[in-house]
Structure formats: structure tokens, C-alpha cells
mmCIF file of C-alpha atoms in Angstrom:
data_model
loop_
_atom_site.group_PDB
_atom_site.id
_atom_site.type_symbol
_atom_site.label_atom_id
_atom_site.label_comp_id
_atom_site.label_asym_id
_atom_site.label_seq_id
_atom_site.Cartn_x
_atom_site.Cartn_y
_atom_site.Cartn_z
ATOM 1 C CA MET A 1 -2.337 -13.751 -25.710
ATOM 2 C CA TRP A 2 -3.527 -17.314 -25.153
ATOM 3 C CA PRO A 3 -7.201 -17.894 -25.944
ATOM 4 C CA LEU A 4 -7.503 -19.311 -22.417
ATOM 5 C CA PRO A 5 -5.247 -17.933 -19.655
ATOM 6 C CA ALA A 6 -5.051 -21.266 -17.789
ATOM 7 C CA VAL A 7 -1.558 -22.248 -18.956
ATOM 8 C CA PRO A 8 0.138 -18.862 -18.328
ATOM 9 C CA LEU A 9 -1.595 -18.582 -14.951
ATOM 10 C CA LEU A 10 -0.458 -22.076 -13.981
ATOM 11 C CA VAL A 11 3.134 -21.254 -14.939
ATOM 12 C CA ASN A 12 2.815 -17.995 -13.004
ATOM 13 C CA LEU A 13 1.499 -19.843 -9.942
ATOM 14 C CA LEU A 14 4.312 -22.417 -10.021
ATOM 15 C CA GLY A 15 6.901 -19.652 -10.341
ATOM 16 C CA SER A 16 5.260 -17.795 -7.456
ATOM 17 C CA LEU A 17 5.431 -20.872 -5.208
ATOM 18 C CA GLY A 18 9.121 -21.056 -6.044
ATOM 19 C CA GLY A 19 9.338 -17.359 -5.156
ATOM 20 C CA LEU A 20 7.810 -18.092 -1.748
ATOM 21 C CA VAL A 21 10.508 -20.671 -1.045
ATOM 22 C CA ALA A 22 13.216 -18.336 -2.352
ATOM 23 C CA THR A 23 12.042 -15.400 -0.208
ATOM 24 C CA VAL A 24 11.833 -17.511 2.956
ATOM 25 C CA THR A 25 15.326 -18.865 2.269
ATOM 26 C CA LEU A 26 17.131 -15.730 1.094
ATOM 27 C CA ILE A 27 16.088 -13.350 3.888
ATOM 28 C CA PRO A 28 17.975 -15.201 6.676
ATOM 29 C CA ALA A 29 20.829 -15.944 4.263
ATOM 30 C CA PHE A 30 21.437 -12.217 3.712
ATOM 31 C CA ARG A 31 20.852 -11.196 7.327
ATOM 32 C CA GLU A 32 24.509 -10.701 8.243
ATOM 33 C CA HIS A 33 25.213 -8.828 5.010
ATOM 34 C CA PHE A 34 22.632 -6.178 5.892
ATOM 35 C CA VAL A 35 23.837 -5.923 9.490
ATOM 36 C CA ALA A 36 27.461 -5.601 8.327
ATOM 37 C CA ALA A 37 26.383 -2.800 5.970
ATOM 38 C CA ARG A 38 24.644 -1.122 8.939
ATOM 39 C CA LEU A 39 21.266 -1.490 7.299
ATOM 40 C CA CYS A 40 19.825 -2.527 10.626
ATOM 41 C CA GLY A 41 17.955 -1.126 13.602
ATOM 42 C CA VAL A 42 16.470 -2.054 16.944
ATOM 43 C CA ASP A 43 12.811 -2.822 17.568
ATOM 44 C CA LEU A 44 11.589 0.021 19.783
ATOM 45 C CA ASN A 45 8.598 -2.081 20.855
ATOM 46 C CA LYS A 46 10.763 -4.786 22.436
ATOM 47 C CA ALA A 47 12.900 -4.943 25.556
ATOM 48 C CA SER A 48 15.716 -6.507 23.517
ATOM 49 C CA ARG A 49 18.107 -4.189 21.723
ATOM 50 C CA GLN A 50 19.434 -6.752 19.265
ATOM 51 C CA PRO A 51 19.966 -5.207 15.795
ATOM 52 C CA LEU A 52 17.581 -6.488 13.124
ATOM 53 C CA PRO A 53 18.199 -6.174 9.367
ATOM 54 C CA GLU A 54 16.145 -3.493 7.656
ATOM 55 C CA SER A 55 14.969 -2.955 4.062
ATOM 56 C CA GLN A 56 14.125 -6.628 3.562
ATOM 57 C CA GLY A 57 11.464 -5.593 1.087
ATOM 58 C CA VAL A 58 14.305 -5.330 -1.416
ATOM 59 C CA ILE A 59 14.710 -9.117 -1.247
ATOM 60 C CA SER A 60 11.035 -9.920 -1.769
ATOM 61 C CA GLY A 61 10.958 -7.262 -4.489
ATOM 62 C CA ALA A 62 13.993 -8.753 -6.246
ATOM 63 C CA VAL A 63 12.450 -12.237 -6.148
ATOM 64 C CA PHE A 64 9.197 -10.787 -7.514
ATOM 65 C CA LEU A 65 11.039 -9.160 -10.415
ATOM 66 C CA ILE A 66 12.989 -12.328 -11.222
ATOM 67 C CA ILE A 67 9.750 -14.333 -11.362
ATOM 68 C CA LEU A 68 8.138 -11.881 -13.765
ATOM 69 C CA PHE A 69 11.279 -11.387 -15.862
ATOM 70 C CA CYS A 70 11.323 -15.134 -16.466
ATOM 71 C CA PHE A 71 7.576 -15.079 -17.061
ATOM 72 C CA ILE A 72 7.650 -12.364 -19.775
ATOM 73 C CA PRO A 73 7.570 -14.709 -22.819
ATOM 74 C CA VAL A 74 4.975 -17.115 -21.395
ATOM 75 C CA PRO A 75 1.749 -15.186 -22.258
ATOM 76 C CA PHE A 76 3.039 -14.750 -25.810
ATOM 77 C CA LEU A 77 4.252 -18.299 -26.547
ATOM 78 C CA SER A 78 1.430 -18.878 -29.034
ATOM 79 C CA CYS A 79 2.964 -16.082 -31.122
ATOM 80 C CA LEU A 80 6.599 -16.962 -30.487
ATOM 81 C CA VAL A 81 6.571 -20.712 -31.139
ATOM 82 C CA GLY A 82 3.130 -21.449 -32.612
ATOM 83 C CA GLU A 83 1.160 -20.552 -35.694
ATOM 84 C CA GLN A 84 -2.073 -19.572 -33.941
ATOM 85 C CA CYS A 85 -1.154 -15.880 -33.681
ATOM 86 C CA ARG A 86 -2.274 -13.544 -36.461
ATOM 87 C CA ALA A 87 -0.370 -10.536 -35.126
ATOM 88 C CA PHE A 88 1.905 -10.102 -32.152
ATOM 89 C CA PRO A 89 0.057 -8.197 -29.346
ATOM 90 C CA HIS A 90 2.571 -5.380 -28.991
ATOM 91 C CA HIS A 91 0.278 -3.272 -26.790
ATOM 92 C CA GLU A 92 0.034 -6.088 -24.217
ATOM 93 C CA PHE A 93 3.785 -6.638 -24.341
ATOM 94 C CA VAL A 94 4.421 -2.911 -23.804
ATOM 95 C CA ALA A 95 2.005 -2.893 -20.849
ATOM 96 C CA LEU A 96 3.871 -5.783 -19.228
ATOM 97 C CA ILE A 97 7.326 -4.259 -19.754
ATOM 98 C CA GLY A 98 6.223 -0.759 -18.742
ATOM 99 C CA SER A 99 4.642 -2.071 -15.556
ATOM 100 C CA LEU A 100 7.820 -3.928 -14.612
ATOM 101 C CA LEU A 101 9.839 -0.777 -15.302
ATOM 102 C CA ALA A 102 7.635 1.292 -12.962
ATOM 103 C CA ILE A 103 7.833 -1.328 -10.184
ATOM 104 C CA CYS A 104 11.586 -1.738 -10.661
ATOM 105 C CA CYS A 105 12.075 2.040 -10.411
ATOM 106 C CA MET A 106 10.001 2.145 -7.233
ATOM 107 C CA ILE A 107 12.009 -0.650 -5.588
ATOM 108 C CA PHE A 108 15.231 1.183 -6.429
ATOM 109 C CA LEU A 109 13.931 4.522 -5.132
ATOM 110 C CA GLY A 110 12.496 2.875 -2.020
ATOM 111 C CA PHE A 111 15.851 1.290 -1.222
ATOM 112 C CA ALA A 112 17.496 4.681 -1.750
ATOM 113 C CA ASP A 113 15.046 6.111 0.799
ATOM 114 C CA ASP A 114 15.964 3.400 3.326
ATOM 115 C CA VAL A 115 19.673 4.099 2.861
ATOM 116 C CA LEU A 116 19.529 7.907 2.704
ATOM 117 C CA ASN A 117 16.578 8.432 5.102
ATOM 118 C CA LEU A 118 14.878 10.994 2.868
ATOM 119 C CA ARG A 119 12.446 13.663 4.068
ATOM 120 C CA TRP A 120 8.684 13.376 3.603
ATOM 121 C CA ARG A 121 8.591 15.859 0.731
ATOM 122 C CA HIS A 122 10.938 13.553 -1.165
ATOM 123 C CA LYS A 123 8.691 10.586 -0.367
ATOM 124 C CA LEU A 124 5.953 12.329 -2.359
ATOM 125 C CA LEU A 125 8.273 13.027 -5.290
ATOM 126 C CA LEU A 126 9.679 9.498 -5.685
ATOM 127 C CA PRO A 127 6.405 7.716 -6.573
ATOM 128 C CA THR A 128 5.546 10.555 -8.954
ATOM 129 C CA MET A 129 8.758 9.981 -10.901
ATOM 130 C CA ALA A 130 8.377 6.200 -10.859
ATOM 131 C CA SER A 131 4.796 6.432 -12.165
ATOM 132 C CA LEU A 132 5.836 8.234 -15.361
ATOM 133 C CA PRO A 133 6.563 4.991 -17.319
ATOM 134 C CA LEU A 134 3.163 3.728 -16.213
ATOM 135 C CA LEU A 135 1.389 6.865 -17.417
ATOM 136 C CA MET A 136 3.210 6.727 -20.761
ATOM 137 C CA VAL A 137 2.090 3.120 -21.250
ATOM 138 C CA TYR A 138 -1.497 4.131 -20.522
ATOM 139 C CA PHE A 139 -1.220 7.061 -22.952
ATOM 140 C CA THR A 140 0.207 4.995 -25.816
ATOM 141 C CA ASN A 141 -1.928 1.869 -25.307
ATOM 142 C CA PHE A 142 -5.280 3.281 -24.215
ATOM 143 C CA GLY A 143 -5.406 7.049 -23.982
ATOM 144 C CA ASN A 144 -9.017 6.960 -22.828
ATOM 145 C CA THR A 145 -9.734 9.718 -20.313
ATOM 146 C CA THR A 146 -13.539 9.524 -20.387
ATOM 147 C CA ILE A 147 -15.374 8.374 -17.258
ATOM 148 C CA VAL A 148 -18.963 7.276 -16.655
ATOM 149 C CA VAL A 149 -20.648 9.853 -14.439
ATOM 150 C CA PRO A 150 -22.484 8.481 -11.358
ATOM 151 C CA LYS A 151 -26.272 8.713 -11.551
ATOM 152 C CA PRO A 152 -26.713 11.524 -8.952
ATOM 153 C CA PHE A 153 -24.540 13.880 -11.043
ATOM 154 C CA ARG A 154 -25.808 13.101 -14.535
ATOM 155 C CA MET A 155 -28.284 15.977 -14.526
ATOM 156 C CA LEU A 156 -25.338 18.363 -14.258
ATOM 157 C CA LEU A 157 -22.524 16.580 -16.109
ATOM 158 C CA GLY A 158 -24.193 14.166 -18.471
ATOM 159 C CA THR A 159 -23.634 10.411 -18.799
ATOM 160 C CA HIS A 160 -19.956 10.641 -19.784
ATOM 161 C CA LEU A 161 -17.257 13.182 -18.965
ATOM 162 C CA ASP A 162 -13.849 13.560 -20.588
ATOM 163 C CA LEU A 163 -11.352 14.574 -17.890
ATOM 164 C CA GLY A 164 -8.431 15.004 -20.274
ATOM 165 C CA ILE A 165 -5.136 15.647 -18.515
ATOM 166 C CA LEU A 166 -6.881 15.584 -15.131
ATOM 167 C CA TYR A 167 -7.254 11.816 -15.544
ATOM 168 C CA TYR A 168 -3.470 11.474 -15.749
ATOM 169 C CA VAL A 169 -3.130 13.691 -12.680
ATOM 170 C CA TYR A 170 -5.545 11.329 -10.913
ATOM 171 C CA MET A 171 -3.481 8.272 -11.912
ATOM 172 C CA GLY A 172 -0.251 9.914 -10.761
ATOM 173 C CA MET A 173 -1.845 10.844 -7.436
ATOM 174 C CA LEU A 174 -3.146 7.280 -7.127
ATOM 175 C CA ALA A 175 0.411 5.949 -7.356
ATOM 176 C CA VAL A 176 1.575 8.449 -4.722
ATOM 177 C CA PHE A 177 -1.320 7.550 -2.419
ATOM 178 C CA CYS A 178 -0.879 3.775 -2.703
ATOM 179 C CA THR A 179 2.817 3.895 -1.857
ATOM 180 C CA ASN A 180 2.506 6.298 1.065
ATOM 181 C CA ALA A 181 -0.792 4.966 2.462
ATOM 182 C CA ILE A 182 0.882 1.699 3.434
ATOM 183 C CA ASN A 183 3.919 3.569 4.722
ATOM 184 C CA ILE A 184 1.963 5.707 7.220
ATOM 185 C CA LEU A 185 -0.042 2.751 8.577
ATOM 186 C CA ALA A 186 3.019 1.015 9.977
ATOM 187 C CA GLY A 187 5.210 0.648 13.031
ATOM 188 C CA ILE A 188 4.362 -2.742 14.547
ATOM 189 C CA ASN A 189 5.512 -6.214 13.551
ATOM 190 C CA GLY A 190 3.763 -7.681 10.539
ATOM 191 C CA LEU A 191 1.456 -4.753 9.794
ATOM 192 C CA GLU A 192 2.939 -3.484 6.516
ATOM 193 C CA ALA A 193 3.312 -6.946 4.970
ATOM 194 C CA GLY A 194 0.053 -8.170 6.530
ATOM 195 C CA GLN A 195 -2.146 -5.375 5.188
ATOM 196 C CA SER A 196 -0.524 -5.727 1.754
ATOM 197 C CA LEU A 197 -1.219 -9.462 1.821
ATOM 198 C CA VAL A 198 -4.906 -8.874 2.597
ATOM 199 C CA ILE A 199 -5.207 -6.267 -0.178
ATOM 200 C CA ALA A 200 -3.456 -8.596 -2.643
ATOM 201 C CA ALA A 201 -5.758 -11.491 -1.689
ATOM 202 C CA SER A 202 -8.771 -9.201 -2.176
ATOM 203 C CA ILE A 203 -7.599 -8.096 -5.621
ATOM 204 C CA ILE A 204 -6.888 -11.719 -6.635
ATOM 205 C CA THR A 205 -10.384 -12.721 -5.519
ATOM 206 C CA PHE A 206 -11.889 -9.840 -7.482
ATOM 207 C CA ASN A 207 -9.852 -10.742 -10.580
ATOM 208 C CA ILE A 208 -10.929 -14.392 -10.441
ATOM 209 C CA ILE A 209 -14.595 -13.387 -10.100
ATOM 210 C CA GLU A 210 -14.281 -11.128 -13.149
ATOM 211 C CA LEU A 211 -12.444 -13.635 -15.365
ATOM 212 C CA ASN A 212 -15.777 -14.675 -16.886
ATOM 213 C CA GLY A 213 -16.742 -11.083 -17.631
ATOM 214 C CA ASP A 214 -16.126 -8.757 -20.562
ATOM 215 C CA TYR A 215 -12.721 -7.598 -19.297
ATOM 216 C CA ARG A 216 -11.024 -10.968 -18.851
ATOM 217 C CA ASP A 217 -7.710 -9.846 -20.367
ATOM 218 C CA ASP A 218 -7.420 -6.926 -17.938
ATOM 219 C CA HIS A 219 -7.979 -9.173 -14.922
ATOM 220 C CA THR A 220 -5.647 -11.841 -16.285
ATOM 221 C CA PHE A 221 -2.989 -9.129 -16.596
ATOM 222 C CA SER A 222 -3.595 -8.186 -12.955
ATOM 223 C CA LEU A 223 -3.258 -11.803 -11.804
ATOM 224 C CA TYR A 224 0.139 -12.042 -13.500
ATOM 225 C CA PHE A 225 1.369 -9.456 -10.985
ATOM 226 C CA MET A 226 -0.764 -10.175 -7.944
ATOM 227 C CA ILE A 227 -0.033 -13.898 -7.629
ATOM 228 C CA PRO A 228 3.778 -13.468 -7.427
ATOM 229 C CA PHE A 229 3.319 -10.466 -5.150
ATOM 230 C CA PHE A 230 1.076 -12.447 -2.797
ATOM 231 C CA PHE A 231 3.526 -15.320 -2.383
ATOM 232 C CA THR A 232 6.694 -13.219 -2.084
ATOM 233 C CA THR A 233 4.929 -11.040 0.497
ATOM 234 C CA LEU A 234 3.835 -14.175 2.353
ATOM 235 C CA GLY A 235 7.507 -15.207 2.558
ATOM 236 C CA LEU A 236 8.432 -11.763 3.869
ATOM 237 C CA LEU A 237 5.605 -11.836 6.426
ATOM 238 C CA TYR A 238 6.906 -15.171 7.718
ATOM 239 C CA HIS A 239 10.032 -13.376 8.942
ATOM 240 C CA ASN A 240 8.344 -10.074 9.809
ATOM 241 C CA TRP A 241 5.558 -11.557 11.952
ATOM 242 C CA TYR A 242 5.741 -11.028 15.723
ATOM 243 C CA PRO A 243 8.361 -11.337 17.111
ATOM 244 C CA SER A 244 9.889 -9.876 13.978
ATOM 245 C CA ARG A 245 13.320 -11.045 12.871
ATOM 246 C CA VAL A 246 13.551 -8.419 10.102
ATOM 247 C CA PHE A 247 12.105 -5.038 9.121
ATOM 248 C CA VAL A 248 10.473 -4.618 5.716
ATOM 249 C CA GLY A 249 11.584 -0.985 5.291
ATOM 250 C CA ASP A 250 10.230 1.754 3.057
ATOM 251 C CA THR A 251 11.391 -0.343 0.101
ATOM 252 C CA PHE A 252 8.541 -2.783 0.616
ATOM 253 C CA CYS A 253 5.923 -0.064 1.141
ATOM 254 C CA TYR A 254 6.894 1.619 -2.139
ATOM 255 C CA PHE A 255 7.107 -1.716 -3.960
ATOM 256 C CA ALA A 256 3.694 -2.842 -2.710
ATOM 257 C CA GLY A 257 2.006 0.484 -3.418
ATOM 258 C CA MET A 258 3.342 0.726 -6.963
ATOM 259 C CA THR A 259 2.335 -2.879 -7.701
ATOM 260 C CA PHE A 260 -1.218 -2.111 -6.612
ATOM 261 C CA ALA A 261 -1.217 1.108 -8.667
ATOM 262 C CA VAL A 262 0.009 -0.765 -11.754
ATOM 263 C CA VAL A 263 -2.748 -3.375 -11.721
ATOM 264 C CA GLY A 264 -5.406 -0.828 -10.778
ATOM 265 C CA ILE A 265 -4.519 1.579 -13.588
ATOM 266 C CA LEU A 266 -3.646 -0.817 -16.430
ATOM 267 C CA GLY A 267 -6.271 -3.334 -15.279
ATOM 268 C CA HIS A 268 -8.883 -0.536 -15.458
ATOM 269 C CA PHE A 269 -10.308 -1.065 -11.974
ATOM 270 C CA SER A 270 -8.665 1.753 -10.028
ATOM 271 C CA LYS A 271 -11.908 2.717 -8.245
ATOM 272 C CA THR A 272 -12.466 -0.867 -7.077
ATOM 273 C CA MET A 273 -8.840 -1.116 -5.981
ATOM 274 C CA LEU A 274 -9.233 2.008 -3.864
ATOM 275 C CA LEU A 275 -12.159 0.337 -2.103
ATOM 276 C CA PHE A 276 -9.717 -2.273 -0.802
ATOM 277 C CA PHE A 277 -7.781 0.618 0.801
ATOM 278 C CA ILE A 278 -10.630 1.675 3.098
ATOM 279 C CA PRO A 279 -8.545 1.409 6.341
ATOM 280 C CA GLN A 280 -5.650 3.221 4.635
ATOM 281 C CA VAL A 281 -7.986 5.997 3.434
ATOM 282 C CA LEU A 282 -9.419 6.408 6.944
ATOM 283 C CA ASN A 283 -5.920 6.451 8.426
ATOM 284 C CA PHE A 284 -4.838 9.046 5.857
ATOM 285 C CA LEU A 285 -7.824 11.315 6.563
ATOM 286 C CA TYR A 286 -7.319 10.948 10.317
ATOM 287 C CA SER A 287 -3.602 11.759 9.920
ATOM 288 C CA LEU A 288 -4.059 14.828 7.712
ATOM 289 C CA PRO A 289 -3.624 17.460 10.487
ATOM 290 C CA GLN A 290 -0.233 15.976 11.401
ATOM 291 C CA LEU A 291 0.835 15.150 7.839
ATOM 292 C CA PHE A 292 0.361 18.800 6.869
ATOM 293 C CA HIS A 293 1.876 19.953 10.201
ATOM 294 C CA VAL A 294 -1.243 21.824 11.246
ATOM 295 C CA ILE A 295 -0.660 19.878 14.465
ATOM 296 C CA PRO A 296 3.030 19.102 15.201
ATOM 297 C CA CYS A 297 4.104 15.700 13.883
ATOM 298 C CA PRO A 298 7.086 13.781 15.284
ATOM 299 C CA ARG A 299 9.462 11.840 13.045
ATOM 300 C CA HIS A 300 8.014 8.497 14.178
ATOM 301 C CA ARG A 301 4.457 7.943 15.367
ATOM 302 C CA LEU A 302 4.641 4.283 16.348
ATOM 303 C CA PRO A 303 3.000 3.239 19.640
ATOM 304 C CA ARG A 304 4.927 3.474 22.905
ATOM 305 C CA PHE A 305 6.166 0.256 24.504
ATOM 306 C CA ASN A 306 5.593 -0.116 28.257
ATOM 307 C CA ARG A 307 8.413 -2.294 29.593
ATOM 308 C CA GLU A 308 6.580 -3.049 32.814
ATOM 309 C CA THR A 309 3.399 -4.415 31.245
ATOM 310 C CA GLY A 310 4.861 -5.555 27.908
ATOM 311 C CA LYS A 311 1.974 -3.808 26.128
ATOM 312 C CA LEU A 312 1.767 -1.034 23.552
ATOM 313 C CA GLU A 313 0.267 2.293 24.587
ATOM 314 C CA MET A 314 -0.609 5.454 22.712
ATOM 315 C CA SER A 315 2.292 7.640 21.653
ATOM 316 C CA TYR A 316 2.086 11.410 22.000
ATOM 317 C CA SER A 317 3.322 14.536 20.303
ATOM 318 C CA ARG A 318 4.409 17.207 22.770
ATOM 319 C CA PHE A 319 4.493 20.875 21.805
ATOM 320 C CA LYS A 320 3.980 24.359 23.191
ATOM 321 C CA ALA A 321 0.362 25.497 23.262
ATOM 322 C CA LYS A 322 1.257 28.868 21.759
ATOM 323 C CA SER A 323 2.945 27.201 18.768
ATOM 324 C CA LEU A 324 -0.442 26.095 17.380
ATOM 325 C CA SER A 325 -2.036 28.178 14.649
ATOM 326 C CA PRO A 326 -5.712 29.147 15.046
ATOM 327 C CA LEU A 327 -6.607 26.366 12.590
ATOM 328 C CA GLY A 328 -4.535 23.841 14.523
ATOM 329 C CA ALA A 329 -6.085 24.899 17.826
ATOM 330 C CA SER A 330 -9.593 24.555 16.346
ATOM 331 C CA ILE A 331 -8.887 21.091 14.923
ATOM 332 C CA LEU A 332 -7.342 19.938 18.202
ATOM 333 C CA LYS A 333 -10.306 21.240 20.205
ATOM 334 C CA MET A 334 -12.830 19.594 17.882
ATOM 335 C CA SER A 335 -10.912 16.276 17.833
ATOM 336 C CA GLU A 336 -10.757 16.293 21.627
ATOM 337 C CA ARG A 337 -14.503 16.898 21.919
ATOM 338 C CA LEU A 338 -15.213 14.042 19.494
ATOM 339 C CA HIS A 339 -12.830 11.800 21.499
ATOM 340 C CA PHE A 340 -10.656 11.202 18.444
ATOM 341 C CA VAL A 341 -7.496 12.089 20.370
ATOM 342 C CA ASP A 342 -6.258 12.026 23.934
ATOM 343 C CA VAL A 343 -4.971 15.435 25.095
ATOM 344 C CA HIS A 344 -2.973 16.321 28.207
ATOM 345 C CA ARG A 345 -2.085 19.870 29.226
ATOM 346 C CA GLY A 346 0.412 21.088 31.761
ATOM 347 C CA MET A 347 3.079 23.646 32.690
ATOM 348 C CA ASP A 348 6.862 23.411 32.598
ATOM 349 C CA LYS A 349 9.730 25.905 32.706
ATOM 350 C CA ASP A 350 8.983 26.965 29.092
ATOM 351 C CA GLY A 351 5.307 27.647 29.790
ATOM 352 C CA GLU A 352 2.144 25.769 28.910
ATOM 353 C CA TYR A 353 2.555 22.591 26.875
ATOM 354 C CA VAL A 354 0.174 20.178 25.185
ATOM 355 C CA GLU A 355 0.515 16.422 24.676
ATOM 356 C CA CYS A 356 -1.714 15.065 21.910
ATOM 357 C CA SER A 357 -1.932 11.409 20.959
ATOM 358 C CA ASN A 358 -0.560 10.863 17.472
ATOM 359 C CA MET A 359 -3.243 10.712 14.813
ATOM 360 C CA THR A 360 -2.885 7.195 13.446
ATOM 361 C CA LEU A 361 -5.357 4.344 13.184
ATOM 362 C CA ILE A 362 -3.052 2.303 15.438
ATOM 363 C CA ASN A 363 -3.255 4.901 18.219
ATOM 364 C CA LEU A 364 -7.012 5.240 17.754
ATOM 365 C CA VAL A 365 -7.501 1.492 18.203
ATOM 366 C CA ILE A 366 -5.358 1.570 21.367
ATOM 367 C CA LYS A 367 -7.426 4.524 22.623
ATOM 368 C CA LEU A 368 -10.625 2.517 22.116
ATOM 369 C CA ILE A 369 -9.505 -0.814 23.616
ATOM 370 C CA GLY A 370 -6.684 0.226 25.930
ATOM 371 C CA PRO A 371 -3.036 -0.919 26.091
ATOM 372 C CA THR A 372 -2.625 -4.059 23.992
ATOM 373 C CA PRO A 373 0.093 -6.672 23.338
ATOM 374 C CA GLU A 374 1.749 -6.108 19.972
ATOM 375 C CA ARG A 375 0.712 -9.421 18.424
ATOM 376 C CA ALA A 376 -2.945 -8.910 19.394
ATOM 377 C CA LEU A 377 -2.874 -5.353 18.050
ATOM 378 C CA THR A 378 -1.511 -6.531 14.690
ATOM 379 C CA VAL A 379 -4.165 -9.244 14.430
ATOM 380 C CA LEU A 380 -6.903 -6.742 15.249
ATOM 381 C CA LEU A 381 -5.697 -4.260 12.640
ATOM 382 C CA LEU A 382 -5.524 -7.010 10.008
ATOM 383 C CA LEU A 383 -9.068 -8.047 10.910
ATOM 384 C CA ILE A 384 -10.081 -4.427 10.290
ATOM 385 C CA GLN A 385 -8.377 -4.729 6.898
ATOM 386 C CA VAL A 386 -10.333 -7.909 6.140
ATOM 387 C CA ALA A 387 -13.561 -6.197 7.231
ATOM 388 C CA GLY A 388 -12.699 -3.316 4.900
ATOM 389 C CA SER A 389 -12.367 -5.763 1.998
ATOM 390 C CA ILE A 390 -15.752 -7.309 2.823
ATOM 391 C CA VAL A 391 -17.294 -3.826 2.771
ATOM 392 C CA ALA A 392 -15.481 -3.154 -0.527
ATOM 393 C CA PHE A 393 -16.999 -6.244 -2.164
ATOM 394 C CA SER A 394 -20.428 -5.254 -0.855
ATOM 395 C CA ILE A 395 -20.082 -1.799 -2.379
ATOM 396 C CA ARG A 396 -18.701 -3.164 -5.662
ATOM 397 C CA TYR A 397 -21.414 -5.741 -6.236
ATOM 398 C CA GLN A 398 -24.430 -4.308 -4.380
ATOM 399 C CA LEU A 399 -24.386 -0.552 -3.674
ATOM 400 C CA VAL A 400 -22.830 0.165 -7.067
ATOM 401 C CA ARG A 401 -26.303 -0.219 -8.576
ATOM 402 C CA LEU A 402 -27.270 3.054 -6.936
ATOM 403 C CA PHE A 403 -24.605 4.929 -8.898
ATOM 404 C CA TYR A 404 -24.089 3.061 -12.185
ATOM 405 C CA ASP A 405 -26.108 0.996 -14.658
ATOM 406 C CA ILE A 406 -24.829 -2.580 -14.513
#
């Protein structure tokens, strides 16, 4: 690549600014096409029942791909048109092409999910399949599966530990987590695109800080993806912000998650990247009883809109008390005692029933602060995301000294 990444990064930035303009322009231009194809829905958190186009993440994703397709030769121009290159960096070229292939596959599969409305078990399979090109690139280019053991465990495991195939299992699971973590923290205007924008900004900041370090090429590679993603997502958020004129769809969640997985894995900072997912990790852990159906989980867990007050309230899952397994009953009882959920019990013609607030971070915030207007709730959740990134930087540059020698 270039001895200094300034020129490729400048070209990338200019292309990304063009992508911002293109995304802002193309989404309203294609609005009627999506509605005519019945790729539309109504916003359940609004009094209006006007159909809004769905799956608009496919537009921002397409613009993102076009930017990077045009950008492919730029990092290698010194080898293509100059005489400064001793040998063409095939491993870097393969990493770039393989990453684009994985992201392209995920956009396609995400759009298929939006059209076909796949079940949750399929949502776990799709990112696994799309991550295979990424894992093959890692295997052929790097193949390193040895990790540095944290200080507290070195007495047992030593300084280094070779995980072998388990490292590839970890990377595959990382891709699955990133795509679905954004998807399950969703349901209100601007949240999916907003949280992705904050994570992207955090990764860009981290990459810029590390450009003067020993792994400059890895962080330059990450910036090639994160800068276009940031600006195309910003264009999507412009239309998805409250009151939303479009829905981003599962396409965007898969696209965003795979992009983060790509830079985390091939940029060799997957642990740091996961730190930027602190709210998503907490939401995932909080949601586990419903995700694994230990406690009944409805198809949609978005907050409930109160037409009289215009505010969002907690949504509930209603089920028969006797339908709970002993494990489910224990978890529900413990969660109620810890005030993690709101539980109502009553009797109807079918016997005793239970209403439990859905286990999402959105519902938990509403439980803590009370019914909230949608815009204010989105802003608050994004502030939590920003706070999570601040904690992540503190861990990465301060607390890390407790676990590793730096």
C-alpha cells in the first residue's frame, strides 16, 4: 500500500461525502417503488397509518458498496501506475475483496429476510453463511489463532494460548452477534441507524488514535470501510429520524453488523470492537430468557404507543401461568424481585394468566423513567450508547493495564 495512507483516505473521504449526498437523494426517489412493491408498513408508534417504505438499508448498503467498488484500486495505485512497489500486496487485496464479498452477501441475505420474513432460527444461520468468505480470508492471510492470556489466568494457562479451530468459531459467532445485536435493540425511529452511527464514530476515533502505532495498516484498512459506512448511515438516519419517513429494515441491521465484524476481525481489534457494543451486550443478556423462549416471547417487542398521551409505554407478553417451565418461573420470580421486569397477574376464562414486560433495554428504560415521547426515548438510548463508548475507551486505555502488558 501507500507509504502514507493520507491520499487513499482523502479519496475515501471524498467518495463517502458523495455517498452521503447520494443516500439522502436516492431514498425519497425510490420511495414509491418500494410502496408499489408492497415493501412498506405502518409505524405502530404513530397515530397515522400512512404506509412507509421498508428495507431502506438496501439503498445505503448499495451506495456503500459502489463507493468501495470504485475505491478498490486506490490503495494500490503505487503498484499499478508507479514504480515504487517491489511486489504487489496480494494479501491486502484479498482482504479487501473478501470483506466486500462478505458484506455484499449479508446485504443480499438481509434483503431476502425483509422480503420473506424469515424465522429467528434462520436469522442465526444467515450471518454464519455470510461470514464464511471472511473466515477464509483470515485463514489464508493470517491463520494466527494464538491469543495473549490475561494476567489473572497466566498461572493456569501460560502467557499465550493457541485456540485452534475455536478461534474461528469465535469469529463466526462474533459475526452472528454483531448482526443480531443491532436487530434486537430496535423498534423506535432512528435507533438502529443511530446506534450504528455512534459505534462507527467510536471505531473511527479508535482507528485514528492508533494510526501512529505498530498496527497502522490494520487501522487504515478499517477506516476504508468505516468512513463510507458512517456517511451512508448518516444519510439513512436523516430519513429515519423521528418522525421517520422510512424504515431501515433487517437489511441495514445485517449490513451494519457484518461491516463491524469485518473491520474487527481483519483489523485485529475484535475485543476492542466488542467494547463499543456494551449496550447491545447488556440488551442481549437481559433478553436471553425471551430469546431462548424460557419466558414466552412475542413476534415484536417494541414499546406500546398510548394514543391519548402520545407517549411510549412498556409492552407486555401475556401467557398462561401454567405454561412456564420451572426454570422460567424461577427466572421470572427473580427478575420481579430485582425490579428488572413489571409483572401483572390475573384471572380470565382460561385460568390464571401472567403479563410480563418484554425484556429489552428499551422497556427497561421506560420502566425506570416512565412513559416517554418517542424522540426523547431515542435520544436517551443514543446517549447511553455514547456513554458505553466512553466506558469502552476507558477500559481500552486505562483498565487494560490490569490484564495485559502494554
